[in-house]
Coordinates of C-alpha atoms and ligand atoms in Angstrom, one line a residue:
M194 CA 17.3 -3.5 2.6
E195 CA 20.1 -3.1 5.2
W196 CA 18.4 0.7 5.6
A197 CA 14.9 -0.8 6.1
M198 CA 15.8 -3.3 7.8
S199 CA 17.9 -1.1 10.7
L200 CA 15.2 1.5 10.7
L201 CA 12.5 -1.3 11.3
L202 CA 14.8 -2.4 14.4
N203 CA 15.0 0.9 15.9
H204 CA 11.3 1.3 15.1
P205 CA 9.2 -2.0 16.7
E206 CA 6.5 -0.1 16.3
V207 CA 6.5 0.7 12.6
L208 CA 7.4 -3.5 12.2
N209 CA 4.5 -4.3 14.4
K210 CA 2.4 -2.2 12.5
A211 CA 3.4 -4.0 9.1
R212 CA 3.6 -7.3 10.5
D213 CA -0.3 -7.3 11.5
E214 CA -0.9 -5.7 7.8
I215 CA 0.5 -8.3 6.8
E216 CA -0.9 -11.3 9.0
Q217 CA -4.8 -9.4 7.7
N218 CA -4.8 -9.9 4.5
V219 CA -2.3 -12.3 4.0
G220 CA -2.5 -14.2 6.8
C221 CA 0.0 -16.9 8.6
H222 CA -0.7 -20.8 6.1
R223 CA 1.1 -19.8 2.9
L224 CA 4.6 -16.7 2.2
L225 CA 3.4 -13.5 0.5
D226 CA 4.0 -13.4 -3.0
E227 CA 3.8 -10.5 -5.5
S228 CA 0.5 -10.3 -6.0
D229 CA -0.6 -9.3 -2.6
L230 CA 1.6 -5.9 -2.5
V231 CA -0.9 -4.2 -3.3
K232 CA -3.0 -4.7 -0.5
L233 CA 0.2 -3.8 1.2
P234 CA 0.5 -0.1 1.3
Y235 CA 1.6 0.4 4.8
L236 CA 4.9 -1.9 3.4
H237 CA 4.8 0.6 0.5
C238 CA 5.1 3.5 2.8
I239 CA 7.9 2.3 4.3
I240 CA 10.0 1.3 1.2
S241 CA 9.5 5.7 0.7
E242 CA 10.0 6.4 4.2
T243 CA 12.8 4.6 4.5
L244 CA 14.6 6.1 0.8
R245 CA 13.2 9.1 2.5
V246 CA 15.6 9.0 6.1
C247 CA 18.2 6.8 3.9
P248 CA 18.1 8.3 0.5
V249 CA 20.6 5.5 -1.8
G250 CA 22.8 9.4 -3.0
A251 CA 22.5 12.5 -1.1
F252 CA 22.2 13.9 -4.7
L253 CA 20.7 13.2 -8.0
P254 CA 22.1 12.8 -11.0
P255 CA 23.8 15.7 -12.9
H256 CA 21.9 16.8 -15.6
E257 CA 22.0 19.9 -18.3
S258 CA 20.0 22.2 -18.8
S259 CA 18.2 22.3 -22.5
E260 CA 18.2 26.1 -22.9
D261 CA 18.1 29.4 -20.8
C262 CA 15.8 28.7 -18.1
T263 CA 14.4 29.9 -14.5
I264 CA 14.9 28.2 -11.6
G265 CA 13.7 29.4 -8.6
G266 CA 14.8 32.6 -9.5
Y267 CA 18.0 31.6 -10.3
N268 CA 19.0 32.9 -14.7
V269 CA 20.0 29.5 -15.6
P270 CA 21.9 29.2 -19.1
K271 CA 21.4 26.6 -21.6
G272 CA 24.3 24.0 -21.0
T273 CA 24.5 24.2 -17.2
M274 CA 25.0 21.4 -15.6
L275 CA 22.8 21.1 -12.6
L276 CA 22.5 19.0 -9.0
V277 CA 19.7 18.3 -7.1
N278 CA 20.5 17.6 -3.6
Q279 CA 17.7 15.5 -2.6
Q280 CA 18.9 15.0 1.2
A281 CA 18.7 18.4 1.7
L282 CA 15.3 18.3 0.8
Y283 CA 14.3 15.9 2.9
K284 CA 16.2 17.0 6.0
D285 CA 14.4 20.5 5.5
P286 CA 12.1 21.2 8.1
K287 CA 10.1 23.8 6.1
V288 CA 9.3 20.9 3.7
W289 CA 9.3 17.7 5.9
A290 CA 7.6 18.0 9.6
E291 CA 9.9 16.5 12.6
P292 CA 12.5 15.4 9.1
T293 CA 14.6 13.2 11.8
M294 CA 11.0 10.8 12.0
F295 CA 11.5 7.9 11.1
K296 CA 7.9 7.9 10.0
P297 CA 6.2 5.7 6.3
E298 CA 2.8 7.3 8.0
R299 CA 3.7 10.2 6.0
F300 CA 2.8 8.6 2.6
E301 CA 0.4 7.3 3.4
K302 CA -2.3 8.5 0.6
S303 CA -5.2 9.8 3.0
T304 CA -3.8 11.7 5.8
G305 CA 0.0 11.5 3.8
E306 CA 1.5 15.0 4.4
N307 CA 3.6 13.7 0.6
D308 CA 1.9 16.0 -2.2
G309 CA 3.7 14.1 -5.1
T310 CA 6.0 16.9 -5.3
K311 CA 9.3 16.7 -2.3
W312 CA 10.1 13.6 -2.3
I313 CA 12.1 12.9 -5.7
G314 CA 14.0 9.1 -5.2
F315 CA 13.1 8.1 -8.4
G316 CA 14.0 10.9 -10.1
Q317 CA 10.9 12.3 -11.8
G318 CA 9.9 13.5 -15.5
R319 CA 11.5 11.3 -19.0
R320 CA 14.6 10.6 -17.0
G321 CA 12.7 9.3 -14.2
C322 CA 13.7 6.0 -13.2
P323 CA 12.9 3.1 -15.2
G324 CA 13.1 0.9 -12.7
E325 CA 11.1 2.4 -9.9
V326 CA 8.4 0.1 -10.2
L327 CA 10.2 -3.5 -10.0
A328 CA 13.0 -1.8 -6.9
Y329 CA 9.2 -1.4 -5.3
R330 CA 8.4 -5.1 -5.8
M331 CA 11.4 -6.3 -5.3
L332 CA 12.1 -4.0 -2.2
G333 CA 8.7 -4.9 -1.3
L334 CA 9.1 -8.7 -1.4
T335 CA 11.8 -9.4 0.5
L336 CA 10.9 -7.4 3.5
G337 CA 7.9 -8.2 3.8
L338 CA 8.1 -11.5 3.5
L339 CA 11.6 -11.0 6.1
I340 CA 8.5 -9.3 8.5
Q341 CA 6.8 -12.4 7.6
C342 CA 8.2 -14.9 8.2
F343 CA 11.0 -14.2 11.2
D344 CA 10.8 -12.4 14.3
W345 CA 13.5 -9.2 14.9
E346 CA 15.7 -8.5 17.5
R347 CA 18.8 -6.3 18.2
V348 CA 21.9 -8.1 19.6
G349 CA 22.0 -7.1 22.8
G350 CA 19.2 -4.5 23.0
E351 CA 20.4 -1.5 21.8
M352 CA 19.6 0.9 18.6
V353 CA 20.8 -0.2 15.9
D354 CA 24.0 2.5 15.2
M355 CA 22.8 4.6 11.8
T356 CA 26.1 6.2 10.7
T357 CA 26.4 6.4 7.1
G358 CA 30.0 5.7 6.4
D359 CA 30.4 6.7 2.8
R360 CA 28.6 9.7 2.2
R361 CA 28.5 9.4 -1.5
L362 CA 26.6 6.3 -1.8
M363 CA 25.4 6.3 1.8
T364 CA 26.5 3.0 2.7
K365 CA 26.1 1.9 6.3
A366 CA 29.4 2.6 8.4
K367 CA 29.2 -0.6 10.7
P368 CA 26.5 -3.8 8.6
L369 CA 24.3 -4.1 10.4
E370 CA 23.9 -7.7 13.0
A371 CA 21.2 -8.3 14.1
M372 CA 19.3 -12.0 15.0
Y373 CA 15.9 -13.6 13.5
R374 CA 13.8 -16.3 14.7
P375 CA 11.5 -18.9 12.7
R376 CA 7.6 -17.5 13.1
K377 CA 4.6 -20.3 13.3
V378 CA 3.8 -19.5 9.4
L379 CA 7.4 -21.2 8.2
L380 CA 6.4 -24.6 9.9
N381 CA 3.0 -23.9 9.0
V382 CA 4.4 -23.9 4.7
F383 CA 7.1 -27.2 5.7
C384 CA 4.4 -28.8 6.4
S385 CA 2.2 -28.1 3.6
F386 CA 5.2 -28.6 1.1
V387 CA 5.4 -32.4 3.0
V388 CA 1.6 -33.3 2.8
Q389 CA 1.5 -32.4 -0.4
Ligands
LIG279 C1 15.4 1.4 -4.7 C2 16.1 1.3 -6.2 C3 16.8 2.2 -7.0 C4 16.4 3.9 -6.7 C5 16.6 4.6 -5.4 C6 17.0 4.4 -7.9 C7 16.7 6.1 -7.9 C8 17.2 6.2 -9.2 C9 17.8 8.1 -9.3 C10 17.5 8.7 -8.6 C11 17.5 7.9 -10.7 C12 17.9 9.8 -11.2 C13 16.3 9.5 -12.3 C14 16.7 11.6 -12.5 O1 18.3 11.8 -13.1 O2 16.1 11.9 -12.7 C15 17.8 6.8 -11.7 C16 17.5 6.2 -12.7 C17 17.6 5.3 -13.7 N1 17.4 4.3 -13.0 FE1 17.1 4.2 -10.7 N2 17.5 3.8 -8.5 C18 16.1 2.4 -8.5 C19 16.6 1.1 -9.3 C20 16.9 0.4 -10.5 C21 16.4 -0.8 -11.1 C22 15.3 -2.1 -10.6 C23 17.0 -0.3 -12.2 C24 16.5 -1.5 -13.7 C25 16.2 -2.0 -13.5 C26 16.8 0.8 -12.6 C27 17.3 2.2 -13.4 C28 17.9 3.5 -14.0 C29 18.0 3.9 -15.0 C30 18.3 2.6 -16.9 C31 17.8 5.1 -15.3 C32 19.2 6.1 -16.2 C33 17.6 6.6 -16.4 C34 17.4 8.0 -17.5 O3 18.8 8.2 -17.7 O4 17.2 8.1 -18.1 N3 16.7 1.9 -11.5 N4 17.8 6.0 -10.4

């Protein structure tokens, strides 16, 4: 969440696009809920792109080969510990165009560059993350509500510092500080409670 919020503060054009999507599909007279998330594909793209630019860990958890195999031309004997460096994959310009840029559009289904093989934020296959759907829901709901209900501003107008603190867990070196001003939708929702 902290990385997503930081990236959005540094890219107001992405934040505005996400807000437009919410306003068109949810409006400003009620709060968005879980059932709205299917109508918010751009918000979904923002989460994927955040996990590409700032993955929760540089490496996926280790796996062990259950039989002799060949990977990328290397012979891998049974019982070898295998580590996937997802961060290296996401920073490779041969794999992603302009890899350091934050561009959620990469994940758009029709035009995006993600072909389903080069983004592994939740792992893949039988040992892939079983919490993926829940994670997208919780992040989508929380981020979506913050976008819908508040105007966001950087403190002092300076760019948010994106330096990584702990390089294994990919925490932020400097915790995020930002300003959030309630939007009209919150007033509309509170008024509807009073009227009821
Ligand atoms: C943004 C949130 C999350 C991310 C980025 C994430 C990422 C991952 C990754 C990369 C793996 C390893 C996959 C592999 O070894 O190939 C994993 C495994 C796992 N995750 Fe998540 N995860 C997230 C949220 C969750 C949630 C919400 C739950 C449960 C409610 C969960 C439960 C698990 C479990 C149980 C495994 C082990 C699966 C196995 O070894 O078979 N994760 N996750």
